[in-house]
PDB file of C-alpha atoms in Angstrom:
ATOM      1  CA  ASP W  11      13.414   3.019  10.102  1.00  0.00           C
ATOM      2  CA  GLY W  12      11.447   6.089   9.670  1.00  0.00           C
ATOM      3  CA  GLY W  13      13.973   8.905   8.333  1.00  0.00           C
ATOM      4  CA  ILE W  14      14.924  11.433   5.640  1.00  0.00           C
ATOM      5  CA  THR W  15      16.858  10.509   2.386  1.00  0.00           C
ATOM      6  CA  GLN W  16      19.357  12.716   0.809  1.00  0.00           C
ATOM      7  CA  SER W  17      20.650  11.812  -1.779  1.00  0.00           C
ATOM      8  CA  PRO W  18      23.869  12.164  -3.201  1.00  0.00           C
ATOM      9  CA  LYS W  19      26.206  12.762  -0.199  1.00  0.00           C
ATOM     10  CA  TYR W  20      28.575  14.344  -2.417  1.00  0.00           C
ATOM     11  CA  LEU W  21      27.610  16.458  -5.823  1.00  0.00           C
ATOM     12  CA  PHE W  22      29.847  18.191  -8.448  1.00  0.00           C
ATOM     13  CA  ARG W  23      28.948  20.433 -11.095  1.00  0.00           C
ATOM     14  CA  LYS W  24      30.092  23.099 -13.765  1.00  0.00           C
ATOM     15  CA  GLU W  25      28.985  26.465 -13.305  1.00  0.00           C
ATOM     16  CA  GLY W  26      26.371  27.568 -15.560  1.00  0.00           C
ATOM     17  CA  GLN W  27      24.671  24.037 -14.975  1.00  0.00           C
ATOM     18  CA  ASN W  28      21.449  23.450 -12.835  1.00  0.00           C
ATOM     19  CA  VAL W  29      21.400  20.607 -10.068  1.00  0.00           C
ATOM     20  CA  THR W  30      18.722  18.808  -8.215  1.00  0.00           C
ATOM     21  CA  LEU W  31      19.198  17.305  -4.473  1.00  0.00           C
ATOM     22  CA  SER W  32      17.218  14.807  -3.465  1.00  0.00           C
ATOM     23  CA  CYS W  33      14.997  14.601  -0.162  1.00  0.00           C
ATOM     24  CA  GLU W  34      12.392  11.570   0.537  1.00  0.00           C
ATOM     25  CA  GLN W  35      11.074  11.381   4.256  1.00  0.00           C
ATOM     26  CA  ASN W  36       8.834   8.341   5.487  1.00  0.00           C
ATOM     27  CA  LEU W  37       8.085   9.778   8.632  1.00  0.00           C
ATOM     28  CA  ASN W  38       4.366  10.980   7.276  1.00  0.00           C
ATOM     29  CA  HIS W  39       5.525  14.320   8.308  1.00  0.00           C
ATOM     30  CA  ASP W  40       3.674  17.134   6.592  1.00  0.00           C
ATOM     31  CA  ALA W  41       6.313  19.866   6.446  1.00  0.00           C
ATOM     32  CA  MET W  42       9.381  19.894   5.088  1.00  0.00           C
ATOM     33  CA  TYR W  43      12.573  21.953   4.553  1.00  0.00           C
ATOM     34  CA  TRP W  44      15.805  23.267   2.919  1.00  0.00           C
ATOM     35  CA  TYR W  45      18.495  24.646   4.719  1.00  0.00           C
ATOM     36  CA  ARG W  46      21.846  25.725   3.891  1.00  0.00           C
ATOM     37  CA  GLN W  47      24.966  25.750   5.894  1.00  0.00           C
ATOM     38  CA  ASP W  48      28.091  27.427   5.447  1.00  0.00           C
ATOM     39  CA  PRO W  49      31.067  27.537   8.087  1.00  0.00           C
ATOM     40  CA  GLY W  50      30.245  30.549  10.636  1.00  0.00           C
ATOM     41  CA  GLN W  51      26.814  31.129   9.532  1.00  0.00           C
ATOM     42  CA  GLY W  52      24.704  28.371  11.230  1.00  0.00           C
ATOM     43  CA  LEU W  53      21.645  27.404   8.968  1.00  0.00           C
ATOM     44  CA  ARG W  54      19.543  29.393   6.563  1.00  0.00           C
ATOM     45  CA  LEU W  55      16.235  28.857   5.375  1.00  0.00           C
ATOM     46  CA  ILE W  56      15.763  28.484   1.655  1.00  0.00           C
ATOM     47  CA  TYR W  57      12.322  26.924   1.105  1.00  0.00           C
ATOM     48  CA  TYR W  58       9.771  25.273   3.050  1.00  0.00           C
ATOM     49  CA  SER W  59       6.362  23.315   2.457  1.00  0.00           C
ATOM     50  CA  GLN W  60       3.611  22.918   4.725  1.00  0.00           C
ATOM     51  CA  ILE W  61       1.303  20.803   2.731  1.00  0.00           C
ATOM     52  CA  VAL W  62       1.577  19.073  -0.982  1.00  0.00           C
ATOM     53  CA  ASN W  63       1.521  21.429  -3.987  1.00  0.00           C
ATOM     54  CA  ASP W  64       2.414  24.379  -1.546  1.00  0.00           C
ATOM     55  CA  PHE W  65       5.766  25.743  -0.795  1.00  0.00           C
ATOM     56  CA  GLN W  66       7.521  29.095   0.688  1.00  0.00           C
ATOM     57  CA  LYS W  67      10.081  31.276  -0.061  1.00  0.00           C
ATOM     58  CA  GLY W  68      12.609  31.445   3.241  1.00  0.00           C
ATOM     59  CA  ASP W  69      15.267  33.433   3.890  1.00  0.00           C
ATOM     60  CA  ILE W  70      17.324  33.011   0.791  1.00  0.00           C
ATOM     61  CA  ALA W  71      15.288  31.846  -1.805  1.00  0.00           C
ATOM     62  CA  GLU W  72      17.077  33.474  -4.785  1.00  0.00           C
ATOM     63  CA  GLY W  73      18.441  31.231  -7.270  1.00  0.00           C
ATOM     64  CA  TYR W  74      16.779  28.233  -5.905  1.00  0.00           C
ATOM     65  CA  SER W  75      13.624  26.345  -6.928  1.00  0.00           C
ATOM     66  CA  VAL W  76      11.514  23.370  -5.351  1.00  0.00           C
ATOM     67  CA  SER W  77       8.397  21.270  -5.849  1.00  0.00           C
ATOM     68  CA  ARG W  78       6.211  19.372  -3.647  1.00  0.00           C
ATOM     69  CA  GLU W  79       4.098  17.165  -5.675  1.00  0.00           C
ATOM     70  CA  LYS W  80       4.367  14.129  -3.156  1.00  0.00           C
ATOM     71  CA  LYS W  81       4.304  14.223   0.449  1.00  0.00           C
ATOM     72  CA  GLU W  82       7.255  12.309   0.997  1.00  0.00           C
ATOM     73  CA  SER W  83       9.816  14.181  -1.709  1.00  0.00           C
ATOM     74  CA  PHE W  84      10.574  17.799  -1.642  1.00  0.00           C
ATOM     75  CA  PRO W  85      13.459  18.480  -3.947  1.00  0.00           C
ATOM     76  CA  LEU W  86      15.556  21.494  -4.402  1.00  0.00           C
ATOM     77  CA  THR W  87      16.971  22.703  -7.816  1.00  0.00           C
ATOM     78  CA  VAL W  88      20.011  25.182  -7.448  1.00  0.00           C
ATOM     79  CA  THR W  89      19.838  26.726 -10.528  1.00  0.00           C
ATOM     80  CA  SER W  90      22.679  28.727 -12.387  1.00  0.00           C
ATOM     81  CA  ALA W  91      21.209  32.075 -11.252  1.00  0.00           C
ATOM     82  CA  GLN W  92      22.573  31.264  -7.779  1.00  0.00           C
ATOM     83  CA  LYS W  93      25.312  33.197  -7.229  1.00  0.00           C
ATOM     84  CA  ASN W  94      27.329  31.035  -4.441  1.00  0.00           C
ATOM     85  CA  PRO W  95      26.023  27.588  -4.749  1.00  0.00           C
ATOM     86  CA  THR W  96      28.596  25.515  -2.742  1.00  0.00           C
ATOM     87  CA  ALA W  97      27.536  24.618   0.468  1.00  0.00           C
ATOM     88  CA  PHE W  98      26.190  22.193   2.374  1.00  0.00           C
ATOM     89  CA  TYR W  99      22.107  21.394   1.920  1.00  0.00           C
ATOM     90  CA  LEU W 100      20.321  20.070   4.496  1.00  0.00           C
ATOM     91  CA  CYS W 101      16.689  18.496   4.690  1.00  0.00           C
ATOM     92  CA  ALA W 102      14.223  18.431   7.131  1.00  0.00           C
ATOM     93  CA  SER W 103      10.524  17.819   8.265  1.00  0.00           C
ATOM     94  CA  SER W 104       8.421  17.814  10.645  1.00  0.00           C
ATOM     95  CA  ARG W 105       5.091  16.532  12.345  1.00  0.00           C
ATOM     96  CA  ASP W 106       3.417  20.118  12.006  1.00  0.00           C
ATOM     97  CA  SER W 107       4.216  23.810  11.734  1.00  0.00           C
ATOM     98  CA  SER W 108       3.768  24.468  15.090  1.00  0.00           C
ATOM     99  CA  ASN W 109       6.179  22.828  17.828  1.00  0.00           C
ATOM    100  CA  SER W 110       7.362  19.670  16.702  1.00  0.00           C
ATOM    101  CA  PRO W 111      10.981  19.645  16.331  1.00  0.00           C
ATOM    102  CA  LEU W 112      12.640  18.879  12.970  1.00  0.00           C
ATOM    103  CA  HIS W 113      14.044  15.350  11.882  1.00  0.00           C
ATOM    104  CA  PHE W 114      17.276  16.305   9.205  1.00  0.00           C
ATOM    105  CA  GLY W 115      18.591  14.440   7.089  1.00  0.00           C
ATOM    106  CA  ASN W 116      22.426  14.020   6.642  1.00  0.00           C
ATOM    107  CA  GLY W 117      23.017  16.701   4.025  1.00  0.00           C
ATOM    108  CA  THR W 118      24.312  17.152   0.815  1.00  0.00           C
ATOM    109  CA  ARG W 119      27.686  18.694  -0.153  1.00  0.00           C
ATOM    110  CA  LEU W 120      27.459  20.643  -3.543  1.00  0.00           C
ATOM    111  CA  THR W 121      30.718  21.880  -4.823  1.00  0.00           C
ATOM    112  CA  VAL W 122      30.403  23.810  -8.243  1.00  0.00           C
ATOM    113  CA  THR W 123      33.318  24.745 -10.143  1.00  0.00           C
TER     114      THR W 123
ATOM    115  CA  ALA N   8      13.465  40.367  13.730  1.00  0.00           C
ATOM    116  CA  GLN N   9      13.452  36.856  15.281  1.00  0.00           C
ATOM    117  CA  SER N  10      17.442  35.463  15.849  1.00  0.00           C
ATOM    118  CA  VAL N  11      19.300  33.812  18.203  1.00  0.00           C
ATOM    119  CA  THR N  12      22.965  34.063  19.642  1.00  0.00           C
ATOM    120  CA  GLN N  13      25.568  31.645  20.694  1.00  0.00           C
ATOM    121  CA  PRO N  14      28.177  33.918  21.537  1.00  0.00           C
ATOM    122  CA  ASP N  15      30.721  31.339  21.577  1.00  0.00           C
ATOM    123  CA  ILE N  16      32.382  30.311  18.023  1.00  0.00           C
ATOM    124  CA  HIS N  17      34.832  27.749  19.729  1.00  0.00           C
ATOM    125  CA  ILE N  18      34.676  26.070  23.334  1.00  0.00           C
ATOM    126  CA  THR N  19      37.617  23.688  24.516  1.00  0.00           C
ATOM    127  CA  VAL N  20      36.437  21.638  27.536  1.00  0.00           C
ATOM    128  CA  SER N  21      38.551  18.646  28.962  1.00  0.00           C
ATOM    129  CA  GLU N  22      37.250  15.648  29.366  1.00  0.00           C
ATOM    130  CA  GLY N  23      35.937  14.722  32.149  1.00  0.00           C
ATOM    131  CA  ALA N  24      34.914  18.449  32.906  1.00  0.00           C
ATOM    132  CA  SER N  25      31.413  20.333  33.023  1.00  0.00           C
ATOM    133  CA  LEU N  26      30.117  22.168  30.219  1.00  0.00           C
ATOM    134  CA  GLU N  27      27.887  25.179  29.455  1.00  0.00           C
ATOM    135  CA  LEU N  28      27.380  26.411  26.236  1.00  0.00           C
ATOM    136  CA  ARG N  29      25.285  29.444  25.873  1.00  0.00           C
ATOM    137  CA  CYS N  30      22.133  30.772  23.678  1.00  0.00           C
ATOM    138  CA  ASN N  31      20.051  33.806  23.898  1.00  0.00           C
ATOM    139  CA  TYR N  32      17.283  34.635  22.380  1.00  0.00           C
ATOM    140  CA  SER N  33      15.096  37.761  21.241  1.00  0.00           C
ATOM    141  CA  TYR N  34      11.487  37.655  21.391  1.00  0.00           C
ATOM    142  CA  GLY N  35       8.895  39.124  23.130  1.00  0.00           C
ATOM    143  CA  ALA N  36       6.905  35.738  24.249  1.00  0.00           C
ATOM    144  CA  THR N  37       7.974  32.285  25.112  1.00  0.00           C
ATOM    145  CA  PRO N  38       9.221  30.723  22.161  1.00  0.00           C
ATOM    146  CA  TYR N  39      10.279  27.048  21.057  1.00  0.00           C
ATOM    147  CA  LEU N  40      13.297  26.683  22.193  1.00  0.00           C
ATOM    148  CA  PHE N  41      15.461  23.606  20.845  1.00  0.00           C
ATOM    149  CA  TRP N  42      19.248  22.199  21.188  1.00  0.00           C
ATOM    150  CA  TYR N  43      20.857  20.196  18.007  1.00  0.00           C
ATOM    151  CA  VAL N  44      24.171  18.611  17.837  1.00  0.00           C
ATOM    152  CA  GLN N  45      26.067  18.228  14.664  1.00  0.00           C
ATOM    153  CA  SER N  46      28.830  15.787  13.860  1.00  0.00           C
ATOM    154  CA  PRO N  47      31.337  16.173  10.985  1.00  0.00           C
ATOM    155  CA  GLY N  48      29.653  16.112   7.394  1.00  0.00           C
ATOM    156  CA  GLN N  49      26.214  14.783   9.294  1.00  0.00           C
ATOM    157  CA  GLY N  50      22.527  16.267   9.619  1.00  0.00           C
ATOM    158  CA  LEU N  51      21.487  17.724  12.653  1.00  0.00           C
ATOM    159  CA  GLN N  52      20.043  15.633  15.895  1.00  0.00           C
ATOM    160  CA  LEU N  53      17.840  16.834  18.285  1.00  0.00           C
ATOM    161  CA  LEU N  54      19.350  17.145  22.081  1.00  0.00           C
ATOM    162  CA  LEU N  55      16.331  18.575  23.824  1.00  0.00           C
ATOM    163  CA  LYS N  56      13.398  21.073  23.544  1.00  0.00           C
ATOM    164  CA  TYR N  57      11.584  23.514  25.867  1.00  0.00           C
ATOM    165  CA  PHE N  58       7.942  24.102  24.962  1.00  0.00           C
ATOM    166  CA  SER N  59       6.451  25.343  28.581  1.00  0.00           C
ATOM    167  CA  GLY N  60       6.428  24.257  31.846  1.00  0.00           C
ATOM    168  CA  ASP N  61       9.565  23.217  33.709  1.00  0.00           C
ATOM    169  CA  THR N  62      12.126  25.370  32.891  1.00  0.00           C
ATOM    170  CA  LEU N  63      14.830  22.396  33.185  1.00  0.00           C
ATOM    171  CA  VAL N  64      14.609  20.466  30.513  1.00  0.00           C
ATOM    172  CA  GLN N  65      16.378  16.869  30.019  1.00  0.00           C
ATOM    173  CA  GLY N  66      17.743  15.508  26.933  1.00  0.00           C
ATOM    174  CA  ILE N  67      19.584  12.749  25.507  1.00  0.00           C
ATOM    175  CA  LYS N  68      23.242  11.830  25.653  1.00  0.00           C
ATOM    176  CA  GLY N  69      23.287  13.439  29.413  1.00  0.00           C
ATOM    177  CA  PHE N  70      22.156  17.015  28.238  1.00  0.00           C
ATOM    178  CA  GLU N  71      19.812  19.188  30.110  1.00  0.00           C
ATOM    179  CA  ALA N  72      19.271  23.091  29.319  1.00  0.00           C
ATOM    180  CA  GLU N  73      17.514  25.952  31.570  1.00  0.00           C
ATOM    181  CA  PHE N  74      15.535  28.249  30.099  1.00  0.00           C
ATOM    182  CA  LYS N  75      15.178  31.552  32.204  1.00  0.00           C
ATOM    183  CA  ARG N  76      12.724  33.773  30.798  1.00  0.00           C
ATOM    184  CA  SER N  77      14.475  37.186  32.778  1.00  0.00           C
ATOM    185  CA  GLN N  78      17.790  36.405  30.830  1.00  0.00           C
ATOM    186  CA  SER N  79      16.132  35.377  27.672  1.00  0.00           C
ATOM    187  CA  SER N  80      18.503  32.578  27.673  1.00  0.00           C
ATOM    188  CA  PHE N  81      18.474  28.661  27.073  1.00  0.00           C
ATOM    189  CA  ASN N  82      22.119  27.678  28.022  1.00  0.00           C
ATOM    190  CA  LEU N  83      22.733  23.817  27.712  1.00  0.00           C
ATOM    191  CA  ARG N  84      24.899  21.869  30.020  1.00  0.00           C
ATOM    192  CA  LYS N  85      26.538  18.730  30.999  1.00  0.00           C
ATOM    193  CA  PRO N  86      28.285  17.540  34.172  1.00  0.00           C
ATOM    194  CA  SER N  87      30.878  15.599  32.631  1.00  0.00           C
ATOM    195  CA  VAL N  88      32.318  15.690  29.047  1.00  0.00           C
ATOM    196  CA  HIS N  89      33.271  12.908  26.968  1.00  0.00           C
ATOM    197  CA  TRP N  90      35.573  12.609  24.005  1.00  0.00           C
ATOM    198  CA  SER N  91      32.626  11.536  21.825  1.00  0.00           C
ATOM    199  CA  ASP N  92      31.041  15.105  22.649  1.00  0.00           C
ATOM    200  CA  ALA N  93      33.040  16.714  20.201  1.00  0.00           C
ATOM    201  CA  ALA N  94      30.978  18.352  17.667  1.00  0.00           C
ATOM    202  CA  GLU N  95      29.105  21.556  16.824  1.00  0.00           C
ATOM    203  CA  TYR N  96      25.785  22.521  18.467  1.00  0.00           C
ATOM    204  CA  PHE N  97      22.831  24.757  17.489  1.00  0.00           C
ATOM    205  CA  CYS N  98      20.687  26.432  19.326  1.00  0.00           C
ATOM    206  CA  ALA N  99      17.337  27.216  17.409  1.00  0.00           C
ATOM    207  CA  SER N 100      13.734  28.294  18.191  1.00  0.00           C
ATOM    208  CA  ARG N 101      10.805  29.070  16.779  1.00  0.00           C
ATOM    209  CA  ASN N 102       7.640  31.285  17.506  1.00  0.00           C
ATOM    210  CA  THR N 103       4.426  30.218  18.073  1.00  0.00           C
ATOM    211  CA  GLY N 104       2.092  30.272  14.839  1.00  0.00           C
ATOM    212  CA  PHE N 105       5.098  30.285  12.712  1.00  0.00           C
ATOM    213  CA  GLN N 106       6.927  27.562  10.935  1.00  0.00           C
ATOM    214  CA  LYS N 107      10.053  28.910  10.744  1.00  0.00           C
ATOM    215  CA  LEU N 108      13.315  27.557  12.684  1.00  0.00           C
ATOM    216  CA  VAL N 109      15.869  30.232  13.631  1.00  0.00           C
ATOM    217  CA  PHE N 110      19.162  29.007  14.519  1.00  0.00           C
ATOM    218  CA  GLY N 111      22.366  30.416  15.917  1.00  0.00           C
ATOM    219  CA  THR N 112      25.704  30.327  14.495  1.00  0.00           C
ATOM    220  CA  GLY N 113      26.635  27.575  16.398  1.00  0.00           C
ATOM    221  CA  THR N 114      29.465  26.665  18.751  1.00  0.00           C
ATOM    222  CA  ARG N 115      31.814  24.015  18.032  1.00  0.00           C
ATOM    223  CA  LEU N 116      33.293  21.749  20.933  1.00  0.00           C
ATOM    224  CA  LEU N 117      36.226  20.478  21.116  1.00  0.00           C
ATOM    225  CA  VAL N 118      37.063  18.252  24.285  1.00  0.00           C
ATOM    226  CA  SER N 119      41.193  17.911  25.294  1.00  0.00           C
ATOM    227  CA  PRO N 120      42.125  14.756  26.987  1.00  0.00           C
TER     228      PRO N 120
END
């Protein structure tokens, strides 16, 4: 079955460390996205990518970085510059950039202490 | 800026009763509209989507939503709620020609016996 795989489901890090969240899709989708979810704030867009080797900042990109070297992969790095990194992170993909719905992975919960 | 408002943070409905979750969007033209559902600790699942045409759209799990341009609304409805419908529901909109999907802050549905 096609889908989006995020790993790991739970991640713990010490403050000051960078951490990379994995996102892989086998849906052959061109566009991929990273969202951050905090209680009461809905989902906020961190980065998105329409095609390989290209990506755009979303609404809250500070303290994050991404790469898109392969169509199926869109890893997110949470750097030590992110002031409040503890959150639930969701990866998504879509067929194109117009009216296609997003398909979501099951998320990674990152806890930084 | 484009925005989506879900005015109800929590709603409690008795099992078997009808449900309506409110969603209002702000955009001049007709956006693409979506409803997603999220179970705790999981990703989001698409319930239904509206692009154009018939203003009443049917989705999965017995849900439907009605687009009302005059009210800038896209409310989600279900005639008879089941205990398994307890989850968080997100309304989202996307402008034509853009990739960003803007989410509301969500409505948590509680189902009482």
